[in-house]
C-alpha cells in the first residue's frame, strides 16, 4: 500500500466516485423501458401491442412465452404484455396503480363502484365504451344484459367491459352430506333446522373418531370482507342474509316507499342473537377473529367442520381432493349444496369486475382493444383456453375432445378466464370419473332449483355520494361491534344502542335518500 | 462605504476559504458525492410528493392539476372523533416499547458480557439474533399456533393440566403488552449488537484495577461497563424517540382483529386503510406527515435536552 503514490490514490478516488455516481443515476432511471413501443401502431395489420393488468388465482402466473398465450395472440393478431396480480392483494395493487397514473391499456377493475375508480371516471380518466359496443357482436350479445346493466356508472354509461359470470351458482351453503346421513338428519331448509344440524355436528361426533373435536361452520370474520353480506364475511353473512332474505345492503320497504339500510332491520338483530348462541355452543371456530379465509377452509379440508359457504365449482380444486386424503370415504356427491335457507338463495350480479381502458389510449387503439376482446370471444379462439392445443393438451377421440386436465392446469389455461370468459356455454357435466360426473349432475340440478327462488341484490350498481364517504368507516364499526356481540363481549343491547344512533345519523339518512332516489330513477319511477 | 466593502471582502474570503477547503479535501468530497446524490435522488426529491397533503390529489390530474385545499385534511384529522383513539393507542404502544423493550437488550448485553466462555457467548448470540430474520407474517402465524384460544398449543397444554384457557389474541386488555412482548422476542437479541460492540471497546485495565480495589462483578458493571456505553444508550434513545409515532405497521396489522380494534388501531394502520384501501391519498399523506412532524420535533427536543445535560447527542 505504501508504494502507491499520491497521484494513484487520487485517480483511484476519481474512478470510484464516477462509478458510484453513475450507478446511483442509472438505478434512478432504470424503470423507463418501452412506453415508446405502445401507441405507435393504432390500426394497420401490425399485431396490436397491449398492456393488461388482471387477477390470477395461481401461485405461479403464466409466463410471457406461455403456449396458450402465444396461441391466443396469434389468433387475435396481438402482442400482450400481461401483468398478473395475485387475488389476495388485487385491491391494494389496483389502487396503487391508479394512483401512479401509469395505467395499463386494459385494466381489470374488481369493484367498478370503488371510490378511486368512480372519482377517476368522473374526471374523464377512462373511455366510455357505451357508444362503441354495438359494433362488436360478441361484446353486445355474448355478455348478458344484466352484467352491462349492473356495471353502469352513476351517469348511466359503461366505463368498462363487464367480465360476465353466471347469475346462478353464487356462493351459498355447502354441507357434508355423509355427516348428515350418518347422524340421520335431513338437509336443512330453515335457519332453525340448520341450528339443529350444527348442534349435531358439534355434539354427535359426525367424523366418528370418538372425540368431540368437530365444529359446524368453517367461519371467520376478517376486515377483508368489509362492505358486503353485513360485513360479517361469506359464511356468517350468508346466515344473516338468510334471515333478511337478501344479501343486499338495502331492502325496499313498500309502506314507506324507500330503501332501508340493512343494519337497521330487525332481522339483523335476530341473526346476531342466533350467531351468539351458535358461537357459545361451539358451532364455529373459537378463534373466529384470528382466522383468515385459508385457515377456515383448512377446517373443512381437514374433516373438522361440516359446513362452508362457497361456489360449487370450487369442489375439487379447493376442497374435495384434499378432504379425500383425510377421509377416504368422502365422495364428491357428499359436497352437498343447499338449495334454499328460509326460502332464500342469492342471485349473482352477473359480473365479476370490469375491464376498463384509460382515456390516455388513442381512440383507434381503444377500438382495436375492443376488437381484440370481441375476437377472443369467438368460439374457435376461446377454445384455446378451454381445451388447450391439440396434441399437447387434448386428443380428439370419436369426435370428442379429451383433455389432459393436469397439463392444462400446468399451463395456466384457466387463468385467461380472468381476461376473457364466455359463459353461455352449455354445461358439460362429464367429469374425469363417474363420481365426478355424478357430482356435476347434482350441482347442475341444485343450480336449476336455486334459480327458481334466487334473490338478486336490488341495490347492485346504485350509488350514493354520501355512502362513498362514510361507508368504509361505518362498515368497519359494524363489523367490530357484531364480532364483539357474537363473541359475547358485548350484550345484544349494545346493538340496539348502535342502531338507534344510526337511525339518527344525518349521513345515514342522506345515504338512504340518495339510494332511494337512484333506485327509483333506475326503475323509471 | 467601508463597512460594505468590508462585508464584501469577508464574504469573498469566505468563498475563497470554502474553495480552498474543497480543493484541499477534494478526494474526500468526491467520495461523499455518491452518498449525497443518493439522498438527493432517493430521499429528497421524492419528498416533494408530500405536497399532496395540501391538495385534493387526483391521480388522473396529477400533482400539477390537482386542487389546493390548504390545511383542510389536517383539520379533518384533528376533528375526527377517532383521532384521540389513534393518538392514545400509538403512544401507549410506543411508551410500553420504550419502558419494557428498550432496556431489555442492555440487560442481555450486560449478561453476555460477563460470560467467561467465548464459545458459549457466541452460541447464545447466534441463537438470539435468529428471530430478527423471521418476517412478521411468520411470527404472527407462530403466535396464532401457540396462543389461539381454540387450538393453540399453550391452551391445549393448559387444558391438559386442568387450567382454564387464556384468551390472548382477542383480548383488548392484554393487546398492548402482547405486541410489546412479541417485539421484544423478535428484536431484543438483534438490539444487543451495538451495546456488545461498545462494551468490547472498554479498556480491560479498568476492570483489572477495579478488581484490585476489591470491586465485585456488580460494582464493575455499575462503575465501568454502564458509563462506557452511556453515550450509545443516549443516542439510541433519541433515535427511538423519533420513531415514537411508528409502532411497526406489519406487526399491528397482522395481530389486528375486530375484538381488539379500539386498542389496536394506530396511525400506521389508519394510513393504510384510508390511503391504500380507500384511495384517499391526500388525507392519508396528511396523517403520515403529521406523524413525521411529531417524530422530528421529539428528536430535536431530546437532542437539545441531552446536550444541555453535557452529553453527546446525535448531531
PDB file of C-alpha atoms in Angstrom, chain A residues 10 13-14 16-17 20-21 24-25 27-28 91-93 95-96 98-101 115-116 119-120 123-125 223-224 226 279 286-287 289-292 295 359 469 472-473 476-477 479-480 483-484 487 489-490, chain B residues 24 26-28 30-31 33-34 37-38 41-42 57-61 82 144 147-152 165 167 169-172 254 256-262 265 270 272-281:
ATOM      1  CA  UNK A  10      -6.281  10.397  -6.349  1.00  0.00           C
ATOM      2  CA  UNK A  13     -10.744   8.105  -5.940  1.00  0.00           C
ATOM      3  CA  UNK A  14     -11.949   9.699  -9.159  1.00  0.00           C
ATOM      4  CA  UNK A  16     -14.553   5.092  -7.673  1.00  0.00           C
ATOM      5  CA  UNK A  17     -16.619   8.265  -7.390  1.00  0.00           C
ATOM      6  CA  UNK A  20     -20.690   5.205  -7.814  1.00  0.00           C
ATOM      7  CA  UNK A  21     -22.341   8.356  -9.181  1.00  0.00           C
ATOM      8  CA  UNK A  24     -26.919   5.952  -8.494  1.00  0.00           C
ATOM      9  CA  UNK A  25     -28.054   7.839 -11.556  1.00  0.00           C
ATOM     10  CA  UNK A  27     -30.582   2.945 -10.943  1.00  0.00           C
ATOM     11  CA  UNK A  28     -32.742   6.032 -10.574  1.00  0.00           C
ATOM     12  CA  UNK A  91     -57.466  -4.267  -4.415  1.00  0.00           C
ATOM     13  CA  UNK A  92     -54.334  -2.668  -2.981  1.00  0.00           C
ATOM     14  CA  UNK A  93     -52.328  -3.116  -6.147  1.00  0.00           C
ATOM     15  CA  UNK A  95     -55.391   1.475  -6.056  1.00  0.00           C
ATOM     16  CA  UNK A  96     -51.636   1.967  -6.213  1.00  0.00           C
ATOM     17  CA  UNK A  98     -54.423   4.037 -10.406  1.00  0.00           C
ATOM     18  CA  UNK A  99     -52.630   6.472  -8.083  1.00  0.00           C
ATOM     19  CA  UNK A 100     -49.400   6.183 -10.045  1.00  0.00           C
ATOM     20  CA  UNK A 101     -51.160   7.410 -13.179  1.00  0.00           C
ATOM     21  CA  UNK A 115     -64.143   5.245  -4.643  1.00  0.00           C
ATOM     22  CA  UNK A 116     -60.858   5.702  -6.530  1.00  0.00           C
ATOM     23  CA  UNK A 119     -63.678   9.528  -8.848  1.00  0.00           C
ATOM     24  CA  UNK A 120     -61.401   8.981 -11.839  1.00  0.00           C
ATOM     25  CA  UNK A 123     -62.778  13.234 -14.144  1.00  0.00           C
ATOM     26  CA  UNK A 124     -62.818  11.501 -17.505  1.00  0.00           C
ATOM     27  CA  UNK A 125     -59.872   9.202 -16.962  1.00  0.00           C
ATOM     28  CA  UNK A 223     -61.525  -6.973   7.682  1.00  0.00           C
ATOM     29  CA  UNK A 224     -61.039  -8.188   4.097  1.00  0.00           C
ATOM     30  CA  UNK A 226     -65.957  -5.271   4.695  1.00  0.00           C
ATOM     31  CA  UNK A 279     -70.728 -19.350  18.908  1.00  0.00           C
ATOM     32  CA  UNK A 286     -63.351 -20.373  18.816  1.00  0.00           C
ATOM     33  CA  UNK A 287     -60.696 -18.210  17.144  1.00  0.00           C
ATOM     34  CA  UNK A 289     -61.466 -13.377  14.605  1.00  0.00           C
ATOM     35  CA  UNK A 290     -57.909 -14.599  14.252  1.00  0.00           C
ATOM     36  CA  UNK A 291     -58.597 -16.928  11.342  1.00  0.00           C
ATOM     37  CA  UNK A 292     -58.316 -15.984   7.711  1.00  0.00           C
ATOM     38  CA  UNK A 295     -57.389 -21.256   7.669  1.00  0.00           C
ATOM     39  CA  UNK A 359     -58.570   7.708 -21.738  1.00  0.00           C
ATOM     40  CA  UNK A 469     -67.624   8.970   2.005  1.00  0.00           C
ATOM     41  CA  UNK A 472     -65.824   2.457   4.813  1.00  0.00           C
ATOM     42  CA  UNK A 473     -65.587   3.696   8.403  1.00  0.00           C
ATOM     43  CA  UNK A 476     -65.643  -1.311   9.999  1.00  0.00           C
ATOM     44  CA  UNK A 477     -67.544  -0.143  13.067  1.00  0.00           C
ATOM     45  CA  UNK A 479     -68.077  -5.459  11.781  1.00  0.00           C
ATOM     46  CA  UNK A 480     -66.266  -4.773  15.046  1.00  0.00           C
ATOM     47  CA  UNK A 483     -67.947  -9.536  16.169  1.00  0.00           C
ATOM     48  CA  UNK A 484     -67.907  -8.487  19.805  1.00  0.00           C
ATOM     49  CA  UNK A 487     -68.102 -13.461  20.882  1.00  0.00           C
ATOM     50  CA  UNK A 489     -68.002  -9.489  24.740  1.00  0.00           C
ATOM     51  CA  UNK A 490     -70.897  -7.068  24.363  1.00  0.00           C
TER      52      UNK A 490
ATOM     53  CA  UNK B  24      -7.683  20.506  -0.299  1.00  0.00           C
ATOM     54  CA  UNK B  26     -11.322  17.079  -2.944  1.00  0.00           C
ATOM     55  CA  UNK B  27     -10.901  13.324  -2.678  1.00  0.00           C
ATOM     56  CA  UNK B  28     -13.000  13.200   0.448  1.00  0.00           C
ATOM     57  CA  UNK B  30     -15.682  13.223  -4.188  1.00  0.00           C
ATOM     58  CA  UNK B  31     -16.158  10.104  -2.136  1.00  0.00           C
ATOM     59  CA  UNK B  33     -20.679  12.767  -3.635  1.00  0.00           C
ATOM     60  CA  UNK B  34     -22.386   9.441  -4.433  1.00  0.00           C
ATOM     61  CA  UNK B  37     -26.585  12.139  -4.680  1.00  0.00           C
ATOM     62  CA  UNK B  38     -28.213   9.026  -3.313  1.00  0.00           C
ATOM     63  CA  UNK B  41     -32.368  11.325  -5.706  1.00  0.00           C
ATOM     64  CA  UNK B  42     -33.987   8.747  -3.487  1.00  0.00           C
ATOM     65  CA  UNK B  57     -54.968  14.902  -5.112  1.00  0.00           C
ATOM     66  CA  UNK B  58     -56.406  13.116  -8.098  1.00  0.00           C
ATOM     67  CA  UNK B  59     -54.165  10.593  -9.822  1.00  0.00           C
ATOM     68  CA  UNK B  60     -55.637  11.492 -13.195  1.00  0.00           C
ATOM     69  CA  UNK B  61     -54.918  15.211 -12.867  1.00  0.00           C
ATOM     70  CA  UNK B  82     -61.144   8.645  16.211  1.00  0.00           C
ATOM     71  CA  UNK B 144     -51.627 -17.985  16.436  1.00  0.00           C
ATOM     72  CA  UNK B 147     -51.830 -18.873  21.731  1.00  0.00           C
ATOM     73  CA  UNK B 148     -55.100 -19.339  19.805  1.00  0.00           C
ATOM     74  CA  UNK B 149     -57.867 -19.929  22.283  1.00  0.00           C
ATOM     75  CA  UNK B 150     -59.390 -22.890  20.495  1.00  0.00           C
ATOM     76  CA  UNK B 151     -56.475 -24.812  19.071  1.00  0.00           C
ATOM     77  CA  UNK B 152     -53.355 -23.072  20.374  1.00  0.00           C
ATOM     78  CA  UNK B 165     -57.877 -21.449  28.774  1.00  0.00           C
ATOM     79  CA  UNK B 167     -57.507 -15.538  25.665  1.00  0.00           C
ATOM     80  CA  UNK B 169     -55.239 -12.793  20.760  1.00  0.00           C
ATOM     81  CA  UNK B 170     -58.680 -11.235  21.050  1.00  0.00           C
ATOM     82  CA  UNK B 171     -58.320  -9.654  24.457  1.00  0.00           C
ATOM     83  CA  UNK B 172     -58.250  -5.846  24.422  1.00  0.00           C
ATOM     84  CA  UNK B 254     -51.234  -8.833  11.400  1.00  0.00           C
ATOM     85  CA  UNK B 256     -55.310  -6.753  14.446  1.00  0.00           C
ATOM     86  CA  UNK B 257     -58.823  -8.137  14.724  1.00  0.00           C
ATOM     87  CA  UNK B 258     -62.317  -6.873  15.422  1.00  0.00           C
ATOM     88  CA  UNK B 259     -62.282  -7.635  19.124  1.00  0.00           C
ATOM     89  CA  UNK B 260     -59.218  -5.509  19.817  1.00  0.00           C
ATOM     90  CA  UNK B 261     -59.895  -2.752  17.323  1.00  0.00           C
ATOM     91  CA  UNK B 262     -60.254   0.030  19.859  1.00  0.00           C
ATOM     92  CA  UNK B 265     -55.937   0.965  15.594  1.00  0.00           C
ATOM     93  CA  UNK B 270     -55.172   4.083   9.705  1.00  0.00           C
ATOM     94  CA  UNK B 272     -53.025   2.068   5.235  1.00  0.00           C
ATOM     95  CA  UNK B 273     -56.787   1.827   5.386  1.00  0.00           C
ATOM     96  CA  UNK B 274     -57.561   5.333   4.225  1.00  0.00           C
ATOM     97  CA  UNK B 275     -54.721   5.591   1.729  1.00  0.00           C
ATOM     98  CA  UNK B 276     -54.308   2.235   0.087  1.00  0.00           C
ATOM     99  CA  UNK B 277     -57.706   0.656   0.637  1.00  0.00           C
ATOM    100  CA  UNK B 278     -59.950   3.662   0.209  1.00  0.00           C
ATOM    101  CA  UNK B 279     -57.723   5.576  -2.153  1.00  0.00           C
ATOM    102  CA  UNK B 280     -57.891   8.751  -0.054  1.00  0.00           C
ATOM    103  CA  UNK B 281     -54.319   9.635  -0.923  1.00  0.00           C
TER     104      UNK B 281
END
